Short mmCIF file of C-alpha atoms and ligand atoms in Angstrom, two decimals:
data_model
loop_
_atom_site.label_atom_id
_atom_site.label_comp_id
_atom_site.label_asym_id
_atom_site.label_seq_id
_atom_site.Cartn_x
_atom_site.Cartn_y
_atom_site.Cartn_z
CA MET A 132 -11.46 -31.00 202.58
CA ASN A 133 -9.59 -30.86 199.30
CA ILE A 134 -9.22 -27.35 197.94
CA ILE A 135 -7.66 -25.95 194.78
CA LEU A 136 -6.26 -22.42 195.04
CA LEU A 137 -6.16 -20.82 191.61
CA GLY A 138 -4.77 -17.44 190.68
CA PRO A 139 -2.01 -15.77 188.70
CA PRO A 140 1.54 -15.38 190.04
CA GLY A 141 1.50 -13.23 193.17
CA ALA A 142 -2.25 -13.65 193.75
CA GLY A 143 -1.55 -14.90 197.27
CA LYS A 144 -1.95 -18.68 196.84
CA GLY A 145 1.08 -19.52 198.97
CA THR A 146 0.24 -16.91 201.61
CA GLN A 147 -3.32 -18.20 202.01
CA ALA A 148 -2.29 -21.85 201.85
CA HIS A 149 0.10 -21.27 204.78
CA ARG A 150 -2.80 -19.78 206.75
CA MET A 151 -5.12 -22.65 205.92
CA VAL A 152 -2.46 -25.08 207.15
CA GLU A 153 -2.39 -23.17 210.46
CA HIS A 154 -6.16 -22.67 210.83
CA HIS A 155 -7.47 -25.94 209.48
CA GLY A 156 -4.61 -28.42 209.92
CA MET A 157 -4.57 -29.06 206.19
CA ARG A 158 -1.55 -29.97 204.06
CA GLN A 159 -0.26 -27.56 201.38
CA LEU A 160 0.81 -29.24 198.15
CA SER A 161 2.60 -26.58 196.12
CA THR A 162 4.10 -27.88 192.89
CA GLY A 163 6.19 -24.69 192.71
CA ASP A 164 7.73 -25.44 196.14
CA MET A 165 8.29 -29.09 195.19
CA LEU A 166 10.00 -28.10 191.95
CA ARG A 167 12.19 -25.51 193.71
CA ALA A 168 13.22 -28.19 196.24
CA ALA A 169 14.08 -30.52 193.33
CA VAL A 170 16.15 -27.79 191.67
CA LYS A 171 18.01 -27.14 194.91
CA ALA A 172 18.70 -30.85 195.42
CA GLN A 173 19.74 -31.17 191.74
CA THR A 174 17.55 -34.22 191.23
CA PRO A 175 16.82 -35.34 187.63
CA VAL A 176 13.42 -33.58 187.85
CA GLY A 177 15.10 -30.44 189.16
CA GLN A 178 17.69 -30.47 186.38
CA LYS A 179 14.92 -30.69 183.77
CA ALA A 180 12.75 -28.05 185.42
CA LYS A 181 15.30 -25.34 186.22
CA ALA A 182 15.62 -23.63 182.83
CA VAL A 183 11.86 -23.86 182.19
CA MET A 184 11.09 -22.21 185.55
CA ASP A 185 13.72 -19.52 185.02
CA ARG A 186 11.94 -18.60 181.77
CA GLY A 187 8.56 -18.53 183.55
CA GLU A 188 7.13 -21.32 181.40
CA LEU A 189 5.30 -24.43 182.59
CA VAL A 190 7.06 -27.68 183.45
CA SER A 191 5.63 -30.82 181.81
CA ASP A 192 2.26 -32.09 182.99
CA ASP A 193 3.55 -35.59 183.73
CA ILE A 194 6.34 -34.34 185.99
CA VAL A 195 4.05 -32.27 188.22
CA SER A 196 1.27 -34.87 188.34
CA GLU A 197 3.81 -37.51 189.41
CA LEU A 198 4.98 -35.21 192.22
CA ILE A 199 1.37 -34.79 193.39
CA ASP A 200 0.71 -38.53 193.16
CA ALA A 201 3.72 -39.27 195.37
CA GLU A 202 2.57 -36.73 197.98
CA LEU A 203 -0.99 -38.05 198.05
CA THR A 204 0.31 -41.59 198.41
CA ALA A 205 2.31 -40.59 201.49
CA LEU A 206 -0.58 -38.67 203.09
CA ALA A 207 -3.12 -40.00 205.60
CA PRO A 208 -6.52 -40.13 203.85
CA GLU A 209 -8.20 -37.94 206.48
CA THR A 210 -5.74 -35.06 206.04
CA GLY A 211 -7.24 -32.28 203.91
CA VAL A 212 -5.19 -30.94 201.02
CA ILE A 213 -4.69 -27.48 199.50
CA PHE A 214 -3.52 -27.74 195.91
CA ASP A 215 -1.43 -24.57 195.42
CA GLY A 216 -0.43 -23.93 191.82
CA TYR A 217 -1.75 -27.25 190.54
CA PRO A 218 -3.51 -28.04 188.24
CA ARG A 219 -2.37 -25.44 185.70
CA THR A 220 -3.46 -26.97 182.38
CA GLN A 221 -6.44 -28.91 181.07
CA ALA A 222 -4.28 -32.06 180.98
CA GLN A 223 -3.30 -31.57 184.64
CA ALA A 224 -6.96 -31.04 185.61
CA GLU A 225 -7.79 -34.38 183.99
CA GLN A 226 -4.79 -36.06 185.62
CA LEU A 227 -5.91 -34.67 188.99
CA ASP A 228 -9.39 -36.14 188.49
CA GLY A 229 -7.70 -39.54 188.08
CA LEU A 230 -5.45 -39.01 191.11
CA LEU A 231 -8.35 -37.96 193.36
CA ALA A 232 -10.27 -41.08 192.35
CA LYS A 233 -7.17 -43.24 192.90
CA HIS A 234 -6.63 -41.83 196.39
CA GLY A 235 -10.34 -41.81 197.35
CA ARG A 236 -10.63 -38.02 197.60
CA CYS A 237 -13.23 -35.51 196.36
CA LEU A 238 -12.78 -31.83 195.64
CA THR A 239 -14.54 -29.52 198.10
CA ARG A 240 -13.91 -26.16 196.42
CA VAL A 241 -11.91 -24.42 193.73
CA ILE A 242 -11.09 -20.93 195.00
CA GLU A 243 -10.01 -18.38 192.43
CA LEU A 244 -8.15 -15.37 193.78
CA GLY A 245 -9.10 -12.42 191.58
CA VAL A 246 -6.40 -9.76 191.27
CA ASP A 247 -5.32 -6.74 189.31
CA GLU A 248 -2.32 -7.84 187.23
CA ASP A 249 -0.50 -4.51 187.43
CA ALA A 250 -0.39 -4.76 191.21
CA LEU A 251 1.04 -8.26 190.98
CA VAL A 252 4.38 -7.26 189.53
CA GLU A 253 4.93 -5.03 192.55
CA ARG A 254 3.83 -7.80 194.89
CA ILE A 255 6.17 -10.31 193.36
CA THR A 256 9.24 -8.15 193.09
CA GLY A 257 8.80 -7.25 196.81
CA ARG A 258 8.42 -10.85 197.94
CA PHE A 259 10.91 -12.72 200.10
CA SER A 260 10.69 -15.71 202.41
CA CYS A 261 12.35 -17.14 205.48
CA ALA A 262 15.21 -19.42 204.38
CA GLU A 263 14.53 -21.66 207.37
CA CYS A 264 10.72 -22.17 207.56
CA GLY A 265 9.46 -20.67 204.26
CA THR A 266 7.16 -18.03 205.79
CA LEU A 267 6.34 -15.47 203.09
CA TYR A 268 6.91 -11.74 203.48
CA HIS A 269 6.70 -8.60 201.39
CA ASP A 270 8.98 -5.54 201.63
CA MET A 271 6.02 -3.15 202.00
CA ALA A 272 2.78 -5.09 202.55
CA ASN A 273 3.92 -7.79 204.93
CA PRO A 274 7.36 -7.30 206.51
CA PRO A 275 8.48 -9.28 209.59
CA LYS A 276 7.39 -7.63 212.85
CA THR A 277 11.05 -7.18 213.82
CA ASP A 278 13.19 -6.14 210.90
CA GLY A 279 15.40 -9.01 209.74
CA VAL A 280 13.91 -11.65 212.09
CA CYS A 281 11.34 -14.27 211.00
CA ASP A 282 8.08 -13.97 213.00
CA GLN A 283 7.58 -17.72 212.96
CA CYS A 284 10.96 -19.27 213.71
CA GLY A 285 13.31 -16.40 214.61
CA SER A 286 15.71 -17.10 211.74
CA THR A 287 17.64 -14.14 210.34
CA GLU A 288 18.22 -15.74 206.90
CA PHE A 289 15.87 -14.77 204.06
CA LYS A 290 15.80 -15.53 200.33
CA ARG A 291 14.26 -14.31 197.07
CA ARG A 292 13.19 -16.46 194.10
CA PRO A 293 15.24 -16.30 190.89
CA ASP A 294 12.03 -16.10 188.78
CA ASP A 295 10.75 -13.05 190.67
CA ASN A 296 11.91 -10.46 188.13
CA GLU A 297 9.60 -8.36 185.97
CA GLU A 298 10.35 -10.09 182.64
CA THR A 299 9.77 -13.62 183.96
CA VAL A 300 6.67 -12.49 185.86
CA ARG A 301 5.12 -11.24 182.59
CA THR A 302 5.74 -14.65 180.98
CA ARG A 303 4.24 -16.41 184.02
CA MET A 304 1.13 -14.22 183.73
CA GLN A 305 0.78 -15.01 180.02
CA GLU A 306 1.06 -18.71 180.81
CA TYR A 307 -1.68 -18.31 183.44
CA ARG A 308 -4.01 -16.54 181.02
CA ALA A 309 -3.35 -18.92 178.14
CA LYS A 310 -3.26 -22.28 179.93
CA THR A 311 -4.62 -22.06 183.47
CA GLN A 312 -7.64 -19.77 183.27
CA PRO A 313 -9.19 -22.02 180.58
CA ILE A 314 -9.48 -24.89 183.09
CA LEU A 315 -12.07 -22.96 185.17
CA PRO A 316 -15.04 -24.22 183.11
CA HIS A 317 -13.97 -27.79 183.98
CA TYR A 318 -14.78 -26.95 187.62
CA GLU A 319 -17.63 -24.52 186.95
CA ALA A 320 -19.45 -27.43 185.34
CA GLN A 321 -19.22 -29.20 188.72
CA ASP A 322 -20.35 -26.04 190.56
CA LEU A 323 -17.13 -25.97 192.59
CA VAL A 324 -15.76 -22.51 191.80
CA ALA A 325 -15.84 -19.62 194.27
CA ARG A 326 -14.16 -16.28 193.58
CA VAL A 327 -12.45 -14.27 196.30
CA ASP A 328 -11.13 -10.72 195.97
CA GLY A 329 -7.37 -11.24 196.17
CA MET A 330 -6.75 -7.47 196.24
CA ALA A 331 -8.16 -7.22 199.77
CA SER A 332 -5.80 -7.35 202.75
CA ILE A 333 -4.21 -10.71 203.61
CA GLU A 334 -6.47 -10.92 206.69
CA ASP A 335 -9.64 -10.18 204.71
CA VAL A 336 -8.78 -12.71 202.00
CA SER A 337 -8.17 -15.26 204.73
CA HIS A 338 -11.58 -14.52 206.35
CA ALA A 339 -13.33 -14.79 202.97
CA ILE A 340 -11.71 -18.19 202.39
CA ASP A 341 -12.58 -19.38 205.91
CA ALA A 342 -16.21 -18.40 205.28
CA LEU A 343 -16.24 -20.64 202.23
CA LEU A 344 -14.90 -23.60 204.18
CA THR A 345 -17.33 -23.60 207.08
P1 LIG B 267 4.66 -21.22 191.61
O1 LIG B 267 5.65 -21.34 192.69
O2 LIG B 267 3.36 -21.88 191.75
O3 LIG B 267 4.47 -19.67 191.30
P2 LIG B 267 3.23 -18.81 190.76
O4 LIG B 267 1.99 -19.50 190.38
O5 LIG B 267 3.85 -17.95 189.72
O6 LIG B 267 2.73 -18.07 192.00
P3 LIG B 267 3.57 -17.38 193.10
O7 LIG B 267 4.11 -18.41 194.04
O8 LIG B 267 4.53 -16.43 192.49
O9 LIG B 267 2.45 -16.49 193.80
P4 LIG B 267 1.43 -16.83 194.96
O10 LIG B 267 0.06 -16.77 194.38
O11 LIG B 267 1.81 -18.05 195.72
O12 LIG B 267 1.63 -15.51 195.85
P5 LIG B 267 2.27 -15.34 197.30
O13 LIG B 267 1.34 -15.87 198.34
O14 LIG B 267 3.68 -15.79 197.31
O15 LIG B 267 5.33 -21.71 190.24
C1 LIG B 267 6.64 -21.30 189.88
C2 LIG B 267 7.05 -21.99 188.60
O16 LIG B 267 7.09 -23.43 188.80
C3 LIG B 267 6.08 -21.80 187.40
O17 LIG B 267 6.35 -20.62 186.70
C4 LIG B 267 6.37 -23.08 186.58
O18 LIG B 267 7.57 -22.96 185.85
C5 LIG B 267 6.59 -24.13 187.66
N1 LIG B 267 5.33 -24.83 188.05
C6 LIG B 267 4.76 -24.82 189.29
N2 LIG B 267 3.63 -25.55 189.29
C7 LIG B 267 3.47 -26.04 188.03
C8 LIG B 267 2.48 -26.85 187.40
N3 LIG B 267 1.42 -27.30 188.08
N4 LIG B 267 2.64 -27.14 186.10
C9 LIG B 267 3.72 -26.71 185.39
N5 LIG B 267 4.68 -25.92 185.92
C10 LIG B 267 4.57 -25.60 187.24
O19 LIG B 267 2.23 -13.74 197.42
C11 LIG B 267 3.10 -12.91 196.66
C12 LIG B 267 3.57 -11.71 197.52
O20 LIG B 267 2.45 -10.86 197.78
C13 LIG B 267 4.14 -12.10 198.89
O21 LIG B 267 5.21 -11.24 199.15
C14 LIG B 267 2.99 -11.86 199.86
O22 LIG B 267 3.46 -11.49 201.16
C15 LIG B 267 2.23 -10.72 199.19
N6 LIG B 267 0.78 -10.82 199.36
C16 LIG B 267 0.02 -11.95 199.31
N7 LIG B 267 -1.29 -11.66 199.48
C17 LIG B 267 -1.36 -10.31 199.61
C18 LIG B 267 -2.45 -9.39 199.80
N8 LIG B 267 -3.73 -9.81 199.90
N9 LIG B 267 -2.16 -8.08 199.89
C19 LIG B 267 -0.86 -7.63 199.80
N10 LIG B 267 0.20 -8.45 199.62
C20 LIG B 267 -0.03 -9.77 199.52
MG1 LIG B 268 3.29 -19.52 195.54
#
């Protein structure tokens, strides 16, 4: 299976991708996570991307498509992939078509998480993750079972993203509306798009996605 998860910032792409990794043994390819790792490691890509990400704008198409190409090259062909936050522009959608052909893969589904934008700001500003294993939490909606301790790995270190402030979130949403939503017809033409209510509970969204994959 090769799935694209589409949705604005805070729609739950990362949360659901983590669950699909657990339930279906798939591999999450998040260009946001890859770019944040590059920023942290101060690689040339990270140095270029940092200011763009801090503003909430999109990094260049070639940079992200090269990151995806490298990941697909390293991956066993039978391992299913969840594309989380990629593609985000028409050019990236076309580059992905080329990469899928190059790596002998076909898209199974494009799942769009539909959400109410006003609720997203609250979701994003309440988000934090485990510094050790990356498990995502939310101050109100999804806190760790034991306060201050990661459910998955027991770590007590957590972190918040520098672009998770209201001003940057608004720019990220505008970018989504202007550049990412317009790629949907590319996949509608192939009858691949399914919409899931991303405002439902995390469990219910996960069940709705599972139903699409069986
Ligand atoms: P990226 O990391 O992809 O961020 P994003 O698209 O803005 O999306 P988020 O990660 O913020 O949200 P999400 O949908 O994953 O939500 P989550 O599951 O965390 O990109 C960051 C930046 O990198 C971009 O701005 C750009 O600069 C650059 N970039 C990345 N990819 C690029 C590309 N392809 N091209 C160019 N530039 C690129 O959930 C959010 C919170 O809500 C969590 O706290 C979670 O616990 C909670 N939550 C989740 N689901 C629910 C629910 N159903 N109910 C209640 N709470 C929920
Ligand atoms: Mg994410």
